[in-house]
Coordinates of C-alpha atoms in Angstrom, one line a residue:
Chain A
M11 CA -150.6 -111.5 39.7
A12 CA -148.2 -113.3 37.3
E13 CA -144.6 -113.8 38.1
K14 CA -142.3 -110.8 38.0
T15 CA -141.0 -110.0 34.5
Q16 CA -137.3 -110.7 34.2
L17 CA -135.2 -109.4 31.3
T18 CA -131.7 -110.8 30.8
K19 CA -128.8 -108.5 29.9
K20 CA -128.7 -110.2 26.5
Q21 CA -132.3 -109.2 25.9
V22 CA -131.7 -105.6 27.0
L23 CA -128.7 -105.4 24.6
H24 CA -130.8 -106.9 21.8
I25 CA -133.6 -104.3 22.4
A26 CA -131.0 -101.5 22.5
K27 CA -129.6 -102.7 19.2
L28 CA -133.1 -102.7 17.6
A29 CA -133.5 -99.1 18.9
N30 CA -130.0 -98.2 17.5
L31 CA -128.8 -97.2 21.0
Q32 CA -125.4 -97.9 22.6
L33 CA -125.6 -98.6 26.3
T34 CA -122.9 -98.6 29.0
S35 CA -122.8 -101.6 31.3
Q36 CA -124.4 -99.6 34.1
E37 CA -127.2 -98.6 31.8
V38 CA -127.8 -102.2 30.9
V39 CA -128.3 -103.1 34.6
K40 CA -130.5 -100.0 35.2
F41 CA -132.8 -100.7 32.2
Q42 CA -133.0 -104.4 33.1
K43 CA -134.9 -103.3 36.2
Q44 CA -136.7 -100.3 34.8
L45 CA -138.1 -102.0 31.7
A46 CA -139.2 -105.1 33.7
D47 CA -141.0 -102.9 36.2
V48 CA -143.0 -101.1 33.5
L49 CA -143.8 -104.4 31.7
D50 CA -145.1 -105.8 35.1
Y51 CA -147.6 -102.9 35.2
M52 CA -149.0 -103.9 31.8
E53 CA -150.2 -107.2 33.2
V54 CA -153.3 -105.4 34.5
L55 CA -154.7 -105.4 30.9
N56 CA -155.1 -109.2 31.1
E57 CA -158.0 -108.7 33.5
L58 CA -160.0 -107.5 30.5
D59 CA -161.5 -109.8 28.0
T60 CA -160.7 -108.5 24.5
A61 CA -161.3 -111.7 22.5
K62 CA -164.1 -110.1 20.4
V63 CA -162.8 -106.5 20.4
K64 CA -161.3 -104.9 17.3
P65 CA -158.2 -102.7 17.8
T66 CA -158.4 -98.9 17.5
S67 CA -155.5 -97.0 16.0
Q68 CA -157.3 -93.9 14.7
V69 CA -159.9 -92.3 16.9
T70 CA -161.8 -89.8 14.8
G71 CA -162.7 -92.3 12.0
L72 CA -160.6 -90.9 9.2
E73 CA -159.2 -93.4 6.7
N74 CA -157.3 -93.3 3.4
V75 CA -156.8 -89.5 3.2
F76 CA -155.5 -88.7 -0.2
R77 CA -154.1 -85.6 -1.9
Q78 CA -153.3 -84.7 -5.5
D79 CA -149.9 -86.0 -6.6
K80 CA -148.6 -82.6 -7.6
V81 CA -145.4 -80.8 -6.7
E82 CA -145.8 -78.1 -4.1
K83 CA -143.4 -75.5 -2.9
S84 CA -140.7 -77.1 -0.9
L85 CA -137.4 -76.3 0.8
S86 CA -134.4 -75.1 -1.3
Q87 CA -131.3 -77.3 -1.3
K88 CA -129.6 -74.7 0.8
E89 CA -132.3 -74.7 3.4
A90 CA -132.5 -78.5 3.5
L91 CA -128.8 -78.7 4.2
S92 CA -128.7 -75.9 6.7
G93 CA -128.8 -78.2 9.7
A94 CA -126.2 -80.7 8.6
K95 CA -122.9 -80.9 10.4
A96 CA -121.1 -82.5 7.4
K97 CA -122.0 -81.9 3.8
Q98 CA -120.3 -82.0 0.5
E99 CA -121.5 -79.9 -2.4
A100 CA -125.3 -80.5 -2.3
Y101 CA -125.2 -83.7 -0.3
F102 CA -125.4 -84.8 3.3
K103 CA -122.1 -86.5 4.2
T104 CA -122.2 -89.6 6.4
K105 CA -119.8 -92.3 7.5
A106 CA -119.4 -95.1 5.0
I107 CA -121.9 -97.9 5.5
F108 CA -120.2 -100.5 3.4
E109 CA -116.7 -101.7 3.9
Chain B
M18 CA -152.7 -53.5 36.7
K19 CA -149.5 -53.9 34.8
L20 CA -149.8 -54.6 31.1
N21 CA -148.2 -58.1 31.2
E22 CA -151.0 -59.1 33.7
L23 CA -153.7 -58.6 31.2
T24 CA -155.9 -61.3 29.6
I25 CA -156.0 -61.5 25.8
V26 CA -159.5 -59.9 25.8
A27 CA -158.3 -57.0 27.9
A28 CA -155.1 -56.5 25.9
L29 CA -157.0 -56.5 22.6
E30 CA -159.3 -53.9 23.9
G31 CA -156.5 -51.7 25.2
L32 CA -154.6 -52.0 21.9
K33 CA -157.8 -51.2 19.9
K34 CA -158.5 -48.1 22.0
R35 CA -154.9 -47.0 21.8
R36 CA -154.5 -47.0 25.6
F37 CA -151.1 -48.6 25.1
S38 CA -149.1 -49.9 22.1
A39 CA -148.1 -53.4 21.2
V40 CA -144.5 -52.4 21.8
E41 CA -145.4 -51.3 25.4
L42 CA -147.3 -54.6 26.0
T43 CA -144.4 -56.7 24.7
Q44 CA -141.9 -54.7 26.7
A45 CA -143.9 -55.3 29.9
C46 CA -143.8 -59.1 29.2
L47 CA -140.0 -58.9 28.5
D48 CA -139.5 -56.9 31.7
Q49 CA -141.4 -59.5 33.7
I50 CA -139.3 -62.3 32.1
K51 CA -136.2 -60.5 33.1
R52 CA -137.5 -60.0 36.6
V53 CA -139.0 -63.5 37.4
D54 CA -137.5 -66.0 35.0
P55 CA -134.2 -66.3 36.8
K56 CA -136.3 -67.9 39.6
V57 CA -139.0 -69.7 37.5
K58 CA -136.9 -70.8 34.6
A59 CA -139.8 -71.1 32.2
F60 CA -138.0 -70.1 29.0
I61 CA -135.3 -71.8 27.0
T62 CA -135.0 -69.0 24.5
V63 CA -136.2 -65.4 24.7
C64 CA -136.4 -63.6 21.3
E65 CA -136.3 -60.0 22.6
A66 CA -135.2 -58.3 19.3
E67 CA -137.6 -60.3 17.1
A68 CA -140.5 -59.8 19.6
L69 CA -140.0 -56.0 19.6
A70 CA -139.7 -55.9 15.8
A71 CA -143.0 -57.9 15.5
A72 CA -144.6 -55.6 18.0
K73 CA -143.6 -52.5 16.1
K74 CA -145.0 -54.0 12.9
A75 CA -148.3 -54.8 14.8
D76 CA -148.5 -51.2 15.9
L77 CA -148.4 -50.1 12.3
E78 CA -151.1 -52.5 11.4
L79 CA -153.2 -51.5 14.3
K80 CA -153.2 -47.9 13.0
Q81 CA -154.6 -49.3 9.7
S82 CA -157.4 -51.0 11.6
S83 CA -156.3 -54.5 10.7
T84 CA -158.8 -57.3 11.6
K85 CA -156.2 -59.9 12.6
P86 CA -157.7 -61.6 15.6
L87 CA -154.6 -61.6 17.9
L88 CA -152.8 -58.6 16.6
G89 CA -150.0 -57.4 18.9
I90 CA -150.7 -60.1 21.6
P91 CA -147.5 -61.7 23.1
V92 CA -147.3 -65.5 23.3
A93 CA -144.8 -68.0 24.6
I94 CA -144.5 -71.2 22.6
K95 CA -143.5 -74.7 23.9
D96 CA -140.1 -75.7 22.5
N97 CA -141.4 -78.6 20.5
F98 CA -143.1 -76.4 17.9
C99 CA -140.8 -75.6 15.0
T100 CA -140.2 -71.9 14.6
R101 CA -138.5 -70.8 11.5
G102 CA -135.1 -69.3 12.3
V103 CA -135.5 -69.7 16.1
K104 CA -133.9 -72.6 17.9
T105 CA -136.3 -75.5 18.6
T106 CA -134.9 -78.1 21.0
A107 CA -137.8 -80.1 22.5
S108 CA -135.6 -79.6 25.6
S109 CA -133.3 -82.3 24.3
K110 CA -129.5 -82.4 23.8
V111 CA -130.1 -84.1 20.4
L112 CA -131.7 -80.9 19.1
E113 CA -129.8 -78.4 21.3
N114 CA -128.7 -76.4 18.2
Y115 CA -131.5 -77.2 15.8
I116 CA -132.8 -74.2 13.9
P117 CA -135.9 -75.1 11.8
V118 CA -136.2 -73.8 8.3
Y119 CA -140.0 -73.9 8.5
D120 CA -142.9 -73.0 10.9
A121 CA -145.2 -75.5 12.5
T122 CA -148.8 -74.9 11.2
V123 CA -149.8 -73.7 14.7
V124 CA -147.0 -71.1 14.6
A125 CA -147.8 -70.1 11.1
K126 CA -151.5 -69.6 12.0
L127 CA -150.5 -67.6 15.1
K128 CA -148.2 -65.4 13.0
Q129 CA -151.0 -64.8 10.5
A130 CA -153.3 -63.8 13.4
G131 CA -150.7 -61.2 14.4
V132 CA -149.1 -62.5 17.6
V133 CA -145.8 -61.4 19.0
I134 CA -143.6 -64.4 19.8
L135 CA -141.7 -63.8 23.1
G136 CA -139.8 -67.0 23.1
K137 CA -139.7 -70.8 23.6
T138 CA -140.6 -72.6 26.8
N139 CA -139.0 -75.4 28.7
M140 CA -140.6 -78.9 28.8
D141 CA -139.7 -82.5 29.5
A142 CA -137.3 -83.6 26.9
W143 CA -139.3 -84.8 23.8
A144 CA -142.4 -84.2 26.0
H145 CA -141.6 -87.4 27.9
G146 CA -142.8 -86.6 31.4
S147 CA -145.1 -84.6 33.7
S148 CA -142.6 -82.5 35.7
T149 CA -140.0 -80.8 33.3
E150 CA -137.5 -82.7 35.3
T151 CA -136.5 -84.8 32.3
S152 CA -135.6 -81.7 30.4
D153 CA -132.0 -82.2 29.3
F154 CA -131.2 -78.5 30.3
F155 CA -133.0 -77.5 33.5
T156 CA -136.1 -77.9 35.6
T157 CA -138.8 -75.2 35.6
L158 CA -140.0 -74.2 39.0
N159 CA -143.6 -73.7 40.1
P160 CA -144.3 -69.9 40.6
W161 CA -146.6 -70.7 43.6
D162 CA -143.7 -72.4 45.4
I163 CA -140.3 -72.7 43.8
K164 CA -139.5 -75.8 45.8
R165 CA -142.2 -77.5 43.7
L166 CA -142.7 -78.8 40.2
P167 CA -144.8 -77.0 37.6
G168 CA -146.0 -80.3 36.1
G169 CA -145.4 -81.1 32.5
S170 CA -144.6 -81.7 29.8
S171 CA -145.8 -78.2 29.0
G172 CA -144.5 -76.9 32.4
G173 CA -142.6 -73.9 31.0
S174 CA -145.7 -72.7 29.2
A175 CA -148.0 -73.0 32.2
A176 CA -145.5 -71.4 34.6
A177 CA -144.9 -68.5 32.2
V178 CA -148.7 -67.8 32.0
V179 CA -149.3 -67.8 35.8
A180 CA -146.1 -65.7 36.4
D181 CA -147.5 -63.1 33.9
Q182 CA -144.4 -63.4 31.7
T183 CA -146.7 -63.7 28.7
I184 CA -150.3 -63.0 27.8
F185 CA -150.8 -66.6 26.8
A186 CA -148.9 -69.7 25.8
I187 CA -149.0 -72.7 23.5
G188 CA -148.6 -76.3 24.8
S189 CA -149.1 -79.7 23.4
E190 CA -150.7 -82.7 25.1
T191 CA -150.4 -86.4 24.4
A192 CA -152.0 -87.4 27.7
G193 CA -151.9 -84.7 30.4
S194 CA -149.2 -82.4 29.1
I195 CA -151.5 -79.4 28.9
R196 CA -154.1 -80.2 31.6
Q197 CA -151.7 -81.4 34.3
P198 CA -149.3 -78.4 34.3
A199 CA -152.3 -76.1 34.0
A200 CA -153.7 -77.7 37.1
W201 CA -150.5 -77.4 39.1
C202 CA -149.9 -73.8 38.0
G203 CA -153.5 -72.6 38.3
V204 CA -154.2 -71.7 34.8
V205 CA -156.7 -72.7 32.0
G206 CA -155.4 -75.4 29.7
L207 CA -157.4 -76.8 26.8
K208 CA -156.5 -80.1 25.1
P209 CA -158.6 -80.1 21.9
T210 CA -160.1 -83.2 20.2
Y211 CA -157.4 -85.2 18.4
G212 CA -157.1 -83.9 14.8
R213 CA -158.8 -80.5 15.6
V214 CA -155.4 -78.7 15.6
S215 CA -152.6 -79.6 13.2
R216 CA -149.6 -81.5 14.4
Y217 CA -147.5 -80.4 11.4
G218 CA -144.1 -79.1 12.6
V219 CA -144.6 -80.3 16.2
I220 CA -141.8 -82.6 17.2
A221 CA -143.7 -85.8 17.5
M222 CA -144.2 -87.9 20.6
A223 CA -147.2 -90.2 20.1
S224 CA -148.7 -89.4 16.7
S225 CA -152.1 -91.0 17.4
T226 CA -152.8 -88.7 20.4
D227 CA -150.6 -85.6 20.1
S228 CA -152.9 -82.5 20.4
P229 CA -151.6 -78.9 20.4
G230 CA -153.6 -76.4 22.4
P231 CA -153.7 -73.1 24.3
I232 CA -152.7 -72.3 27.9
C233 CA -154.4 -69.1 29.0
K234 CA -155.6 -67.0 32.0
T235 CA -159.3 -67.5 31.2
A236 CA -161.6 -69.8 29.3
T237 CA -162.6 -66.9 27.1
D238 CA -159.0 -66.4 26.1
A239 CA -158.6 -70.1 25.3
A240 CA -161.7 -69.8 23.0
L241 CA -160.1 -66.9 21.1
V242 CA -156.9 -68.9 20.6
L243 CA -158.6 -72.1 19.6
Q244 CA -160.5 -70.2 17.0
V245 CA -157.2 -69.3 15.3
L246 CA -155.6 -72.8 15.7
A247 CA -158.5 -75.1 14.8
G248 CA -159.1 -76.5 11.3
Q249 CA -158.0 -78.9 8.6
D250 CA -154.4 -78.7 7.4
P251 CA -153.3 -80.3 4.1
L252 CA -149.9 -80.9 5.8
D253 CA -151.4 -83.1 8.5
A254 CA -153.7 -85.8 7.1
T255 CA -155.1 -86.6 10.5
T256 CA -156.7 -83.2 10.9
S257 CA -160.5 -83.3 10.8
P258 CA -162.6 -82.0 7.9
N259 CA -165.4 -81.2 10.3
Q260 CA -166.4 -77.5 10.3
V261 CA -164.8 -75.4 13.0
S262 CA -167.4 -74.2 15.6
D263 CA -167.7 -70.6 16.8
Y264 CA -166.0 -71.0 20.2
S265 CA -167.1 -67.6 21.6
K266 CA -170.9 -68.4 21.4
L267 CA -172.3 -68.5 24.8
N268 CA -175.6 -70.4 24.5
L269 CA -175.6 -73.4 26.9
P270 CA -178.0 -76.3 26.8
K271 CA -181.2 -75.4 28.8
K272 CA -180.4 -78.1 31.4
L273 CA -176.8 -79.0 31.4
K274 CA -176.1 -82.5 32.6
I275 CA -172.7 -83.1 34.2
G276 CA -171.5 -86.6 34.9
I277 CA -169.2 -87.2 37.8
P278 CA -167.2 -90.5 37.2
K279 CA -167.0 -92.1 40.6
E280 CA -163.8 -94.1 39.6
Y281 CA -162.0 -90.7 39.2
F282 CA -162.0 -90.0 42.9
L283 CA -159.2 -92.4 43.7
S284 CA -158.4 -93.8 47.1
G285 CA -155.2 -92.2 48.3
M286 CA -156.0 -89.1 46.4
S287 CA -155.1 -85.7 48.1
K288 CA -157.9 -84.7 50.4
A289 CA -157.6 -81.1 49.4
V290 CA -158.2 -82.1 45.8
V291 CA -161.4 -84.0 46.7
T292 CA -162.7 -81.2 48.9
V293 CA -162.1 -78.4 46.4
V294 CA -163.5 -80.3 43.4
K295 CA -166.6 -81.2 45.3
Q296 CA -167.1 -77.5 46.1
A297 CA -166.8 -76.8 42.4
I298 CA -169.5 -79.4 41.7
E299 CA -171.7 -77.7 44.3
S300 CA -171.3 -74.3 42.7
L301 CA -172.2 -75.6 39.3
K302 CA -175.2 -77.4 40.8
K303 CA -176.4 -74.2 42.4
A304 CA -176.0 -72.4 39.1
G305 CA -178.5 -74.8 37.6
A306 CA -176.6 -77.8 36.3
E307 CA -177.9 -81.3 36.8
I308 CA -175.3 -83.6 38.5
K309 CA -175.3 -87.3 37.8
I310 CA -172.9 -89.9 39.3
V311 CA -171.6 -92.1 36.4
S312 CA -169.3 -95.0 36.1
L313 CA -166.3 -95.4 33.8
L314 CA -163.7 -98.1 33.3
D315 CA -161.1 -98.1 36.1
P316 CA -158.5 -95.5 35.1
K317 CA -155.7 -98.0 35.9
Y318 CA -156.3 -99.7 32.6
S319 CA -155.8 -96.5 30.6
V320 CA -152.4 -96.0 32.3
A321 CA -151.3 -99.4 30.9
V322 CA -152.9 -98.7 27.5
Y323 CA -151.3 -95.3 27.2
T324 CA -147.9 -96.5 28.3
I325 CA -147.7 -99.2 25.7
I326 CA -149.1 -97.1 22.8
Q327 CA -147.0 -94.1 23.7
R328 CA -143.8 -96.1 24.0
S329 CA -144.4 -97.8 20.8
E330 CA -145.1 -94.6 18.8
V331 CA -142.1 -92.9 20.5
S332 CA -139.8 -95.7 19.4
S333 CA -140.9 -95.2 15.8
N334 CA -140.9 -91.3 16.0
L335 CA -137.4 -91.1 17.6
A336 CA -135.9 -93.6 15.2
R337 CA -135.5 -90.8 12.6
Y338 CA -133.0 -88.8 14.7
D339 CA -129.6 -89.9 13.2
G340 CA -127.6 -86.7 13.5
I341 CA -127.0 -86.6 9.8
R342 CA -129.4 -84.0 8.4
Y343 CA -129.7 -82.0 11.6
G344 CA -129.1 -82.4 15.4
N345 CA -126.6 -84.5 17.4
S346 CA -126.1 -88.2 17.3
R347 CA -128.2 -90.8 19.1
Q348 CA -125.6 -90.9 21.9
S349 CA -127.1 -87.6 23.1
F350 CA -130.5 -89.1 24.1
G351 CA -131.2 -88.8 27.8
N352 CA -132.2 -91.6 30.1
E353 CA -136.0 -91.2 29.7
A354 CA -135.9 -91.2 25.9
K355 CA -133.7 -94.3 25.8
N356 CA -136.0 -96.0 28.3
R357 CA -139.1 -95.2 26.3
M358 CA -137.7 -96.1 22.9
M359 CA -136.5 -99.5 24.2
L360 CA -139.8 -100.3 25.8
G361 CA -141.6 -99.4 22.5
V362 CA -139.2 -101.5 20.4
Y363 CA -139.9 -104.4 22.8
T364 CA -143.8 -104.0 22.8
L365 CA -143.8 -103.8 19.0
S366 CA -141.3 -106.6 18.4
S367 CA -142.1 -110.0 16.9
G368 CA -143.5 -112.3 19.5
Y369 CA -144.6 -109.5 21.8
Y370 CA -146.8 -107.4 19.5
D371 CA -150.0 -109.3 20.3
Q372 CA -149.4 -109.5 24.0
Y373 CA -148.7 -105.7 24.3
Y374 CA -149.4 -103.4 21.4
N375 CA -152.4 -105.2 19.9
K376 CA -153.9 -105.8 23.3
A377 CA -153.5 -102.1 24.2
Q378 CA -155.2 -101.1 20.9
K379 CA -158.1 -103.4 21.7
V380 CA -158.5 -102.0 25.2
R381 CA -158.4 -98.6 23.6
T382 CA -161.5 -99.6 21.7
L383 CA -163.2 -100.5 25.1
I384 CA -162.2 -97.1 26.4
C385 CA -163.8 -95.3 23.4
Q386 CA -167.0 -97.4 23.8
D387 CA -167.1 -96.6 27.5
F388 CA -167.1 -92.8 26.9
D389 CA -169.7 -93.2 24.0
R390 CA -172.0 -95.0 26.5
V391 CA -171.6 -92.4 29.2
F392 CA -172.1 -89.4 26.8
K393 CA -175.6 -90.8 26.0
Q394 CA -176.4 -90.0 29.6
V395 CA -174.6 -86.7 30.2
D396 CA -173.3 -83.7 28.2
L397 CA -169.9 -83.7 29.8
L398 CA -167.8 -85.1 32.6
L399 CA -166.2 -83.3 35.5
A400 CA -163.3 -84.8 37.6
P401 CA -160.1 -83.7 39.3
T402 CA -157.3 -83.1 36.7
S403 CA -154.5 -84.5 38.9
P404 CA -154.6 -86.6 42.0
T405 CA -152.5 -84.1 44.0
P406 CA -151.4 -80.4 43.9
A407 CA -147.9 -79.7 42.7
L408 CA -145.3 -82.2 44.1
L409 CA -141.8 -81.3 45.4
L410 CA -138.7 -81.2 43.2
G411 CA -137.2 -84.6 42.7
A412 CA -140.6 -86.5 42.7
S413 CA -140.2 -87.7 39.2
A414 CA -137.0 -89.7 39.8
K415 CA -138.9 -92.1 42.1
S416 CA -140.7 -94.1 39.4
P417 CA -140.0 -95.0 35.7
M418 CA -143.8 -94.4 35.3
F419 CA -144.0 -91.2 37.3
G420 CA -145.8 -89.3 34.5
E421 CA -148.2 -92.1 33.7
L422 CA -149.3 -92.3 37.3
Q423 CA -149.6 -88.5 37.6
D424 CA -151.7 -88.4 34.5
I425 CA -154.0 -91.3 35.5
L426 CA -157.1 -89.1 35.3
V427 CA -156.4 -87.7 31.8
E428 CA -155.1 -90.7 29.9
A429 CA -158.4 -92.4 29.1
S430 CA -159.8 -89.2 27.5
S431 CA -156.6 -88.7 25.6
M432 CA -156.6 -92.3 24.2
A433 CA -160.2 -91.7 23.0
G434 CA -159.2 -88.4 21.4
L435 CA -161.6 -86.4 23.5
P436 CA -161.3 -82.7 24.3
G437 CA -160.7 -81.7 27.9
I438 CA -160.1 -78.4 29.8
N439 CA -158.4 -77.7 33.1
L440 CA -160.0 -74.9 35.2
P441 CA -158.5 -73.6 38.4
C442 CA -161.1 -74.4 41.2
G443 CA -159.4 -73.7 44.5
F444 CA -156.3 -74.0 46.6
S445 CA -154.8 -76.4 49.2
K446 CA -154.3 -75.2 52.7
T447 CA -150.7 -74.5 51.8
G448 CA -151.7 -72.2 49.0
L449 CA -151.2 -74.5 46.0
P450 CA -153.6 -74.3 43.1
I451 CA -156.0 -77.2 42.4
G452 CA -157.6 -77.9 39.0
M453 CA -160.7 -79.7 37.8
Q454 CA -161.2 -80.9 34.3
L455 CA -164.2 -81.0 32.0
I456 CA -164.2 -83.7 29.4
G457 CA -166.7 -83.8 26.5
P458 CA -167.4 -85.8 23.4
Q459 CA -165.2 -85.3 20.3
F460 CA -165.5 -81.8 18.9
S461 CA -167.4 -80.4 21.9
E462 CA -164.7 -77.7 22.6
A463 CA -167.4 -75.0 22.4
L464 CA -169.4 -76.6 25.2
L465 CA -166.3 -77.0 27.4
L466 CA -165.2 -73.4 26.9
Q467 CA -168.8 -72.1 27.5
V468 CA -169.2 -74.0 30.7
G469 CA -165.6 -73.0 31.7
H470 CA -166.5 -69.3 31.1
Q471 CA -169.7 -69.6 33.1
Y472 CA -167.8 -71.2 36.0
Q473 CA -165.3 -68.4 35.9
Q474 CA -168.1 -65.9 36.2
L475 CA -169.1 -67.6 39.5
T476 CA -165.6 -67.8 40.9
D477 CA -162.3 -65.9 41.0
W478 CA -159.8 -68.7 41.4
H479 CA -158.3 -68.0 38.0
Q480 CA -157.6 -64.4 39.1
R481 CA -155.4 -65.3 42.1
K482 CA -151.7 -64.7 41.6
P483 CA -148.6 -66.2 43.2
K484 CA -146.5 -64.0 45.5
I485 CA -143.5 -64.2 43.1
V486 CA -145.6 -62.2 40.6
I487 CA -146.8 -59.5 43.0
S488 CA -143.8 -59.0 45.3
N489 CA -140.2 -57.8 44.7

């Protein structure tokens, strides 16, 4: 068994940033341990030799499924906006991204 | 027998012969929900007015001899299927007020078939779990013993079926989420081949394995429902163009060969599970099946493969929830969702992709090849569905991989996109249901359903009911 996986607080905060999540300081400590425990379990895969094996991402063998590029019936503007908390005229309203 | 206790087959016959109306059938289910759901907590939303209106409409169509295959039959739908105009939360705070403006294909097909939607059932939030304990709202309780979990993530659907709050239910499985709660609640749960049933409008968990399917009282009922759900959907490019079989045909192979994977009888597994599943094997043998012990990859590998692939796909699927177009902000995600997204981001990130994600996809190939090899020797596989009967409330908090370890016996078949069915096959000494699963090659649902039906002719485990249903 390899050494136990260790994640630093900095790493946890970096991962959280990539996932667009804000963590409290308690959550950082909790995830440091939880994530490392799960990663440790993954080590079991190193027992299998996969040097000559191709990866599988689609199991039923379909590839390149196309359709005609033609406009189909879609949602009305009113429907599309019906779940938004903030809207203005026919637009979703968000916080400013640029300063 | 009360109307809400009927199977689909019996309810269809009663409606056809005018022994009762769809309104009466629906009302019986709504009454049972009022009576037992305060204890079981299977439903997040009950649509009483809409259900009675749909039943009334069904009664009119029944008078006109409509041929809709499920006309007037009440159904409960897992809360990760979008239902137009009816709140769809995936048991998450992020979507606590989300009202979809469209139906999932599964829901649209069921409506076309004439069903009456009773409401939406509880689940683990975003389907992340095997207990319903990660639901952001409440935990569903097992009708056989309300100190115990119903399993998950489709725990609300399985509990509602065994508590006779509905005639059948819809669940979804990524790896275990139909079969495991079906096992713990003592009902039939069918996970179809990946791509046999459309994922359109199902709130995504792991897009390369998500498979919607029926949770029913009998295998025959599951066949009727799958007949409605199966088929290619232009809105989901991963659905298969293969022709849909006739699932009600009952011609079995002359000499059915059933493989028993020896690795699926784990050390440390509940003795009751081993005993009961071995009895089921004996009864199939007596009925004429040939039993052959076979060997598969140790299921511990599939736990790791599944965890990596599932986390990776979750991190991508949950990235879209920004609270701008609908739903609440990302601050509303619960612990389990945060944990899974972060792990997925890590296993996909630069420098770790090969070590984790790519490695997992390669082992996935080995898992697929392993099943291909074994299905050259046998028609289908039989194994326990879950290593234990229903566990006590609170069990899921003990490990960040609780669900993965509970689902150790269903993950490999899910990663390979194979169909599997849970069948109730006995009880523990303390009266908890135990399930076995049949796993077949891709698109062999008809065989699984036929064998399931034959088994249910030999046994009555599927007809037993928890006390909560009978008493009070």
